[in-house]
């Protein structure tokens, strides 16, 4: 039996988009609120990880789990649509793995900052996240372009900015790496919001999914 994406479930797409938008907002608000609440936190010099350790860690942990839920919602919707064969499958896997990585960062409560108890994994998870986002943006771009050209362009632009910008983070002076990291985070949030808007347009019938062979 052949399944096509010509008639996607509008309720599923709208629900996934809602979760993704709310999760994205949770990440943004957690960062803003945490930056104001955590004593002596400098958003320019201090990274987001600094917010997820210490007395007020729950704020950033909730933000991270919210963002992980956004990635899961995107993965579910992408699996439902399935627009571009193997490339699309790779993108779905990236979304799922990224959600897992974000949860690990929040749950592990270890950020490589002079922590010598047990295995320090934070930096390795960061490397994996960097690679997965690059692959995600590239692998889903062509399929998104089938819905509307601007979505494909958006994904390719995010890929270019990420591939060029992400490696620079590891060479940034510590006095500016916090702001730079947040800039990279904005790239991922723009992608999630754009993907969510695409889902809403499909749910409303404003866009149509291409027929699958």
XYZ file of N, CA and C in Angstrom:
639
model
N 0.850 -1.196 0.000
C 0.000 0.000 0.000
C 0.884 1.244 0.000
N 0.664 2.150 -0.938
C 1.478 3.350 -1.056
C 0.811 4.499 -0.329
N 1.629 5.212 0.473
C 1.119 6.342 1.235
C 1.701 7.613 0.640
N 0.886 8.595 0.376
C 1.365 9.862 -0.162
C 1.161 10.968 0.865
N 1.802 12.093 0.594
C 1.664 13.239 1.492
C 0.734 14.289 0.907
N -0.143 13.871 -0.045
C -1.007 14.823 -0.720
C -2.089 15.381 0.195
N -2.442 14.658 1.247
C -3.480 15.124 2.159
C -3.000 14.967 3.599
N -2.100 15.816 4.042
C -1.587 15.705 5.403
C -2.658 16.014 6.432
N -2.492 15.497 7.605
C -3.421 15.727 8.706
C -3.226 17.143 9.235
N -4.190 17.994 9.013
C -4.055 19.399 9.388
C -3.961 19.578 10.899
N -4.681 18.757 11.665
C -4.638 18.874 13.116
C -3.256 18.508 13.655
N -2.662 17.472 13.087
C -1.326 17.075 13.510
C -0.314 18.178 13.189
N -0.395 18.731 11.982
C 0.552 19.771 11.587
C 0.389 21.020 12.440
N -0.844 21.410 12.687
C -1.084 22.605 13.496
C -0.630 22.382 14.939
N -0.893 21.183 15.455
C -0.464 20.867 16.815
C 1.048 20.866 16.931
N 1.712 20.277 15.948
C 3.176 20.243 15.965
C 3.745 21.648 15.876
N 3.164 22.474 15.019
C 3.626 23.856 14.881
C 3.451 24.624 16.183
N 2.339 24.400 16.858
C 2.080 25.077 18.130
C 3.112 24.696 19.175
N 3.374 23.389 19.292
C 4.378 22.920 20.250
C 5.750 23.500 19.917
N 6.084 23.523 18.633
C 7.390 24.042 18.208
C 7.529 25.524 18.538
N 6.482 26.295 18.292
C 6.532 27.729 18.573
C 6.625 27.988 20.073
N 5.833 27.265 20.846
C 5.860 27.432 22.300
C 7.226 27.011 22.858
N 7.759 25.898 22.356
C 9.070 25.440 22.807
C 10.167 26.424 22.461
N 10.065 27.007 21.283
C 11.015 28.031 20.860
C 10.929 29.254 21.784
N 9.695 29.652 22.096
C 9.483 30.795 22.986
C 10.023 30.508 24.381
N 9.876 29.247 24.823
C 10.383 28.868 26.140
C 11.900 29.035 26.208
N 12.567 28.662 25.126
C 14.025 28.813 25.074
C 14.409 30.282 25.148
N 13.706 31.108 24.404
C 13.993 32.537 24.393
C 13.725 33.165 25.767
N 12.565 32.868 26.334
C 12.198 33.457 27.621
C 13.096 32.954 28.736
N 13.456 31.676 28.687
C 14.347 31.128 29.715
C 15.687 31.829 29.695
N 16.163 32.134 28.508
C 17.439 32.832 28.383
C 17.347 34.252 28.912
N 16.268 34.949 28.535
C 16.092 36.335 28.967
C 15.904 36.419 30.482
N 14.996 35.576 30.997
C 14.719 35.607 32.434
C 15.940 35.161 33.229
N 16.590 34.094 32.768
C 17.783 33.612 33.463
C 18.875 34.661 33.505
N 19.043 35.390 32.409
C 20.074 36.431 32.351
C 19.797 37.544 33.348
N 18.504 37.785 33.632
C 18.148 38.829 34.588
C 18.213 38.341 36.030
N 17.906 37.060 36.246
C 17.810 36.521 37.603
C 19.152 36.063 38.152
N 19.947 35.390 37.330
C 21.231 34.856 37.799
C 22.163 36.008 38.156
N 22.668 36.036 39.387
C 23.535 37.136 39.821
C 24.814 37.236 38.985
N 25.170 38.457 38.645
C 26.431 38.754 37.962
C 26.568 38.079 36.597
N 25.448 37.735 35.991
C 25.530 37.105 34.670
C 25.677 38.175 33.599
N 26.668 38.029 32.769
C 26.928 38.949 31.659
C 26.601 38.215 30.364
N 25.510 38.603 29.707
C 25.058 37.858 28.523
C 26.032 37.975 27.358
N 26.902 38.968 27.390
C 27.899 39.112 26.335
C 29.080 38.175 26.561
N 29.532 38.090 27.801
C 30.726 37.298 28.109
C 30.407 35.874 28.557
N 29.235 35.677 29.181
C 28.896 34.365 29.742
C 27.986 33.596 28.792
N 28.267 32.320 28.618
C 27.484 31.510 27.693
C 26.167 31.065 28.327
N 25.304 30.508 27.503
C 24.010 30.005 27.978
C 24.219 28.894 29.001
N 25.269 28.116 28.855
C 25.540 27.020 29.783
C 25.707 27.517 31.207
N 26.220 28.740 31.350
C 26.391 29.300 32.690
C 25.061 29.497 33.402
N 23.999 29.656 32.613
C 22.672 29.824 33.203
C 22.096 28.498 33.695
N 22.624 27.405 33.167
C 22.062 26.082 33.471
C 22.803 25.391 34.600
N 23.577 26.147 35.357
C 24.286 25.583 36.506
C 24.105 26.521 37.684
N 23.957 25.929 38.861
C 23.825 26.748 40.050
C 22.409 26.831 40.581
N 22.171 27.814 41.447
C 20.920 27.952 42.186
C 19.700 28.087 41.286
N 19.847 28.786 40.162
C 18.700 29.065 39.293
C 18.714 28.216 38.024
N 19.330 27.070 38.106
C 19.469 26.220 36.922
C 18.133 25.759 36.359
N 17.108 25.704 37.203
C 15.807 25.202 36.762
C 15.244 26.060 35.628
N 15.558 27.358 35.631
C 15.035 28.247 34.590
C 15.551 27.815 33.217
N 16.857 27.643 33.113
C 17.425 27.255 31.834
C 17.120 25.809 31.490
N 17.012 24.951 32.509
C 16.664 23.556 32.242
C 15.285 23.459 31.588
N 14.317 24.200 32.122
C 12.973 24.211 31.536
C 13.034 24.745 30.106
N 13.862 25.779 29.892
C 14.011 26.336 28.550
C 14.579 25.294 27.592
N 15.573 24.548 28.048
C 16.181 23.521 27.201
C 15.191 22.409 26.880
N 14.423 21.985 27.882
C 13.437 20.928 27.642
C 12.331 21.429 26.715
N 11.983 22.709 26.834
C 11.000 23.282 25.928
C 11.494 23.266 24.493
N 12.776 23.618 24.320
C 13.343 23.612 22.983
C 13.452 22.194 22.440
N 13.777 21.244 23.301
C 13.821 19.844 22.869
C 12.447 19.399 22.383
N 11.390 19.841 23.066
C 10.032 19.479 22.633
C 9.722 20.104 21.278
N 10.255 21.288 21.023
C 10.058 21.931 19.718
C 10.698 21.102 18.612
N 11.897 20.591 18.872
C 12.592 19.769 17.876
C 11.860 18.448 17.649
N 11.334 17.867 18.718
C 10.564 16.623 18.585
C 9.306 16.871 17.751
N 8.632 17.987 18.005
C 7.420 18.320 17.254
C 7.744 18.475 15.772
N 8.861 19.126 15.469
C 9.272 19.277 14.067
C 9.572 17.916 13.443
N 10.183 17.031 14.223
C 10.506 15.692 13.721
C 9.231 14.909 13.401
N 8.240 14.999 14.292
C 6.977 14.289 14.082
C 6.283 14.806 12.820
N 6.228 16.130 12.684
C 5.582 16.711 11.507
C 6.343 16.364 10.227
N 7.666 16.397 10.294
C 8.474 16.061 9.124
C 8.258 14.612 8.705
N 8.179 13.724 9.696
C 7.934 12.309 9.396
C 6.562 12.125 8.753
N 5.603 12.922 9.173
C 4.256 12.830 8.607
C 4.232 13.320 7.152
N 4.974 14.372 6.879
C 4.977 14.941 5.527
C 5.836 14.140 4.560
N 7.050 13.841 4.986
C 8.029 13.083 4.203
C 8.084 13.546 2.751
N 8.808 14.630 2.520
C 8.785 15.301 1.225
C 9.927 14.969 0.275
N 11.008 14.332 0.761
C 12.185 14.271 -0.112
C 13.037 13.022 0.085
N 12.436 11.867 0.166
C 13.189 10.611 0.179
C 14.251 10.508 1.258
N 15.433 10.028 0.875
C 16.498 9.753 1.827
C 16.968 11.010 2.533
N 17.094 12.108 1.797
C 17.517 13.363 2.423
C 16.575 13.753 3.548
N 15.296 13.599 3.293
C 14.300 13.957 4.304
C 14.432 13.038 5.521
N 14.694 11.766 5.296
C 14.905 10.834 6.406
C 16.081 11.261 7.268
N 17.144 11.712 6.613
C 18.324 12.186 7.355
C 17.946 13.380 8.225
N 17.147 14.286 7.673
C 16.715 15.450 8.437
C 15.874 15.076 9.643
N 14.974 14.115 9.465
C 14.150 13.649 10.583
C 15.038 13.083 11.685
N 16.033 12.278 11.297
C 16.959 11.697 12.275
C 17.733 12.788 13.007
N 18.140 13.822 12.267
C 18.868 14.931 12.893
C 18.008 15.632 13.939
N 16.741 15.872 13.619
C 15.839 16.519 14.570
C 15.697 15.699 15.845
N 15.524 14.391 15.683
C 15.377 13.519 16.849
C 16.653 13.491 17.694
N 17.800 13.389 17.019
C 19.079 13.347 17.739
C 19.384 14.682 18.412
N 19.028 15.776 17.757
C 19.231 17.086 18.369
C 18.401 17.228 19.641
N 17.155 16.754 19.597
C 16.316 16.800 20.801
C 16.959 16.007 21.928
N 17.500 14.846 21.598
C 18.174 14.034 22.612
C 19.376 14.762 23.189
N 20.158 15.401 22.337
C 21.350 16.123 22.798
C 20.971 17.268 23.732
N 19.919 17.996 23.385
C 19.479 19.109 24.216
C 19.016 18.609 25.586
N 18.308 17.488 25.598
C 17.869 16.902 26.863
C 19.071 16.465 27.703
N 20.066 15.878 27.052
C 21.277 15.450 27.765
C 21.967 16.652 28.406
N 22.058 17.746 27.673
C 22.699 18.944 28.222
C 21.946 19.443 29.452
N 20.609 19.439 29.369
C 19.823 19.894 30.507
C 19.867 18.940 31.681
N 19.798 17.649 31.407
C 19.718 16.653 32.476
C 21.073 16.334 33.091
N 22.117 16.373 32.283
C 23.453 16.004 32.757
C 23.972 16.973 33.807
N 23.601 18.249 33.679
C 23.995 19.263 34.654
C 25.506 19.319 34.830
N 26.196 19.228 33.719
C 27.667 19.268 33.730
C 28.111 19.986 32.472
N 28.891 21.006 32.655
C 29.188 21.896 31.549
C 30.665 22.065 31.247
N 31.474 21.158 31.739
C 32.884 21.201 31.420
C 33.629 22.334 32.101
N 33.006 22.990 33.080
C 33.638 24.127 33.744
C 34.338 23.674 35.024
N 35.515 23.087 34.846
C 36.329 22.593 35.956
C 35.653 21.474 36.729
N 34.697 20.828 36.129
C 34.027 19.690 36.745
C 34.837 18.437 36.440
N 35.349 17.794 37.480
C 36.153 16.591 37.263
C 35.542 15.359 37.894
N 34.247 15.437 38.179
C 33.546 14.291 38.752
C 32.863 13.530 37.629
N 33.346 12.327 37.352
C 32.776 11.535 36.273
C 33.300 11.992 34.925
N 32.621 11.539 33.873
C 33.039 11.842 32.510
C 32.469 13.195 32.086
N 33.339 14.081 31.651
C 32.916 15.390 31.186
C 32.523 15.273 29.709
N 31.240 15.408 29.408
C 30.762 15.159 28.049
C 30.209 16.389 27.359
N 30.060 17.483 28.065
C 29.376 18.647 27.501
C 29.971 19.089 26.176
N 31.272 19.223 26.123
C 31.901 19.739 24.907
C 31.694 18.797 23.731
N 31.651 17.493 24.000
C 31.428 16.533 22.910
C 29.994 16.613 22.400
N 29.056 16.839 23.313
C 27.659 17.011 22.902
C 27.519 18.276 22.055
N 28.248 19.312 22.416
C 28.228 20.559 21.647
C 28.745 20.319 20.229
N 29.818 19.540 20.099
C 30.344 19.212 18.770
C 29.281 18.492 17.940
N 28.604 17.536 18.560
C 27.578 16.763 17.850
C 26.431 17.674 17.417
N 26.017 18.570 18.311
C 24.942 19.507 17.972
C 25.344 20.378 16.782
N 26.580 20.832 16.785
C 27.056 21.652 15.673
C 26.965 20.924 14.353
N 27.375 19.677 14.334
C 27.314 18.876 13.110
C 25.878 18.592 12.705
N 25.034 18.236 13.660
C 23.652 17.861 13.352
C 22.854 19.019 12.776
N 23.046 20.222 13.296
C 22.314 21.368 12.759
C 22.722 21.641 11.317
N 24.008 21.529 11.032
C 24.470 21.755 9.655
C 23.820 20.752 8.700
N 23.810 19.487 9.099
C 23.215 18.444 8.259
C 21.702 18.645 8.144
N 21.063 19.029 9.240
C 19.617 19.266 9.234
C 19.238 20.340 8.219
N 19.899 21.485 8.301
C 19.554 22.590 7.409
C 19.728 22.203 5.942
N 20.788 21.458 5.659
C 21.060 21.077 4.273
C 20.126 19.971 3.787
N 19.876 18.986 4.635
C 19.114 17.813 4.193
C 17.634 18.110 3.959
N 17.070 19.067 4.691
C 15.647 19.366 4.518
C 15.381 20.513 3.553
N 16.429 21.213 3.137
C 16.239 22.415 2.313
C 15.510 22.112 1.009
N 15.938 21.075 0.293
C 15.328 20.782 -1.003
C 13.855 20.416 -0.848
N 13.534 19.610 0.157
C 12.147 19.239 0.386
C 11.293 20.437 0.764
N 11.837 21.318 1.610
C 11.090 22.522 1.988
C 10.845 23.404 0.772
N 11.802 23.421 -0.144
C 11.640 24.212 -1.361
C 10.499 23.727 -2.229
N 10.087 22.488 -2.055
C 8.960 21.960 -2.819
C 7.635 22.556 -2.333
N 7.603 22.973 -1.078
C 6.408 23.627 -0.550
C 6.355 25.070 -1.030
N 7.459 25.767 -0.862
C 7.605 27.144 -1.347
C 9.095 27.440 -1.426
N 9.483 28.109 -2.487
C 10.907 28.355 -2.719
C 11.567 29.057 -1.536
N 10.834 29.961 -0.895
C 11.433 30.733 0.199
C 11.828 29.860 1.389
N 11.109 28.758 1.609
C 11.471 27.883 2.728
C 12.783 27.162 2.441
N 12.975 26.756 1.209
C 14.231 26.127 0.842
C 15.394 27.097 0.956
N 15.175 28.334 0.473
C 16.217 29.358 0.564
C 16.555 29.647 2.014
N 15.518 29.734 2.851
C 15.730 29.972 4.277
C 16.629 28.909 4.883
N 16.368 27.641 4.556
C 17.142 26.547 5.134
C 18.583 26.561 4.635
N 18.761 26.852 3.351
C 20.120 26.945 2.809
C 20.879 28.119 3.429
N 20.195 29.235 3.646
C 20.841 30.394 4.274
C 21.251 30.075 5.714
N 20.373 29.380 6.443
C 20.713 28.972 7.807
C 21.931 28.049 7.787
N 21.964 27.153 6.799
C 23.102 26.233 6.679
C 24.390 27.006 6.441
N 24.356 27.985 5.533
C 25.554 28.760 5.223
C 26.035 29.541 6.433
N 25.098 30.209 7.116
C 25.475 30.981 8.294
C 26.031 30.077 9.386
N 25.408 28.921 9.546
C 25.829 27.993 10.596
C 27.199 27.387 10.292
N 27.380 26.922 9.080
C 28.638 26.265 8.710
C 29.817 27.237 8.800
N 29.566 28.487 8.427
C 30.622 29.496 8.510
C 30.814 29.987 9.938
N 29.701 30.203 10.632
C 29.776 30.834 11.945
C 30.050 29.928 13.125
N 29.513 28.699 13.102
C 29.644 27.830 14.273
C 31.091 27.527 14.659
N 31.972 27.179 13.719
C 33.356 26.888 14.112
C 34.072 28.078 14.745
N 33.667 29.296 14.357
C 34.314 30.495 14.897
C 34.098 30.606 16.406
N 32.984 30.068 16.884
C 32.665 30.158 18.313
C 33.798 29.628 19.186
N 34.444 28.565 18.749
C 35.495 27.945 19.557
C 36.777 28.774 19.602
N 36.839 29.823 18.800
C 38.012 30.687 18.793
C 37.691 32.094 19.296
N 36.441 32.289 19.736
C 36.031 33.605 20.205
C 36.674 33.915 21.551
N 37.059 35.188 21.764
C 37.537 35.597 23.091
C 36.441 35.389 24.121
N 36.818 35.007 25.335
C 35.816 34.713 26.363
C 34.985 35.940 26.733
N 35.456 37.109 26.395
C 34.691 38.308 26.708
C 33.517 38.544 25.786
N 33.433 37.761 24.698
C 32.364 37.964 23.721
C 31.650 36.668 23.318
N 32.110 35.540 23.820
C 31.559 34.278 23.328
C 30.105 34.055 23.721
N 29.652 34.694 24.809
C 28.256 34.548 25.206
C 27.311 35.142 24.187
N 27.619 36.372 23.744
C 26.781 37.026 22.736
C 26.844 36.272 21.416
N 28.026 35.784 21.064
C 28.185 35.065 19.795
C 27.379 33.765 19.819
N 27.421 33.055 20.951
C 26.660 31.808 21.074
C 25.168 32.073 20.931
N 24.706 33.155 21.506
C 23.292 33.495 21.386
C 22.928 33.827 19.929
N 23.866 34.440 19.220
C 23.637 34.703 17.798
C 23.465 33.421 17.007
N 24.272 32.419 17.321
C 24.131 31.114 16.666
C 22.778 30.492 17.024
N 22.381 30.670 18.278
C 21.093 30.132 18.699
C 19.938 30.752 17.937
N 20.067 32.031 17.599
C 19.021 32.715 16.834
C 18.833 32.061 15.470
N 19.929 31.592 14.874
C 19.829 30.909 13.577
C 18.925 29.683 13.695
N 19.135 28.886 14.733
C 18.331 27.671 14.909
C 16.880 28.007 15.214
N 16.658 29.081 15.961
C 15.292 29.471 16.301
C 14.548 29.996 15.080
N 15.258 30.731 14.225
C 14.640 31.210 12.983
C 14.212 30.024 12.119
N 15.062 28.995 12.063
C 14.723 27.824 11.265
C 13.475 27.137 11.823
N 13.430 26.946 13.132
C 12.274 26.283 13.745
C 11.003 27.098 13.520
N 11.087 28.414 13.661
C 9.907 29.259 13.445
C 9.452 29.209 11.992
N 10.401 29.219 11.073
C 10.045 29.144 9.651
C 9.408 27.797 9.323
N 9.970 26.735 9.864
C 9.407 25.400 9.661
C 7.995 25.336 10.236
N 7.809 25.950 11.406
C 6.491 25.952 12.045
C 5.478 26.715 11.197
N 5.904 27.853 10.640
C 4.990 28.632 9.804
C 4.618 27.861 8.542
N 5.579 27.106 8.016
C 5.297 26.257 6.868
C 4.229 25.220 7.226
N 4.342 24.635 8.425
C 3.349 23.655 8.864
C 1.965 24.288 8.991
N 1.933 25.508 9.529
C 0.646 26.196 9.684
C 0.027 26.495 8.319
N 0.847 26.907 7.361
C 0.318 27.199 6.023
C -0.248 25.951 5.370
N 0.398 24.802 5.618
C -0.126 23.545 5.093
C -1.423 23.159 5.804
N -1.447 23.341 7.119
C -2.638 22.987 7.895
C -3.839 23.826 7.470
N -3.592 25.069 7.104
C -4.674 25.968 6.677
C -5.050 25.775 5.211
N -4.294 24.972 4.503
C -4.570 24.763 3.093
C -4.040 25.852 2.194
N -3.183 26.743 2.746
C -2.625 27.832 1.943
C -1.528 27.323 1.017
N -0.926 26.194 1.393
C 0.091 25.533 0.579
C -0.284 24.070 0.410
N 0.211 23.460 -0.658
C -0.072 22.064 -0.913
C 1.250 21.275 -0.921
N 1.186 20.055 -0.395
C 2.364 19.205 -0.460
C 2.467 18.597 -1.852
N 3.671 18.433 -2.358
C 3.830 17.832 -3.693
C 3.456 16.362 -3.674
N 2.973 15.857 -4.777
C 2.631 14.437 -4.884
C 3.888 13.602 -4.847
N 3.808 12.491 -4.134
C 4.938 11.569 -4.043
C 4.821 10.504 -5.129
N 5.943 10.164 -5.763
C 5.889 9.154 -6.821
C 5.557 7.781 -6.258
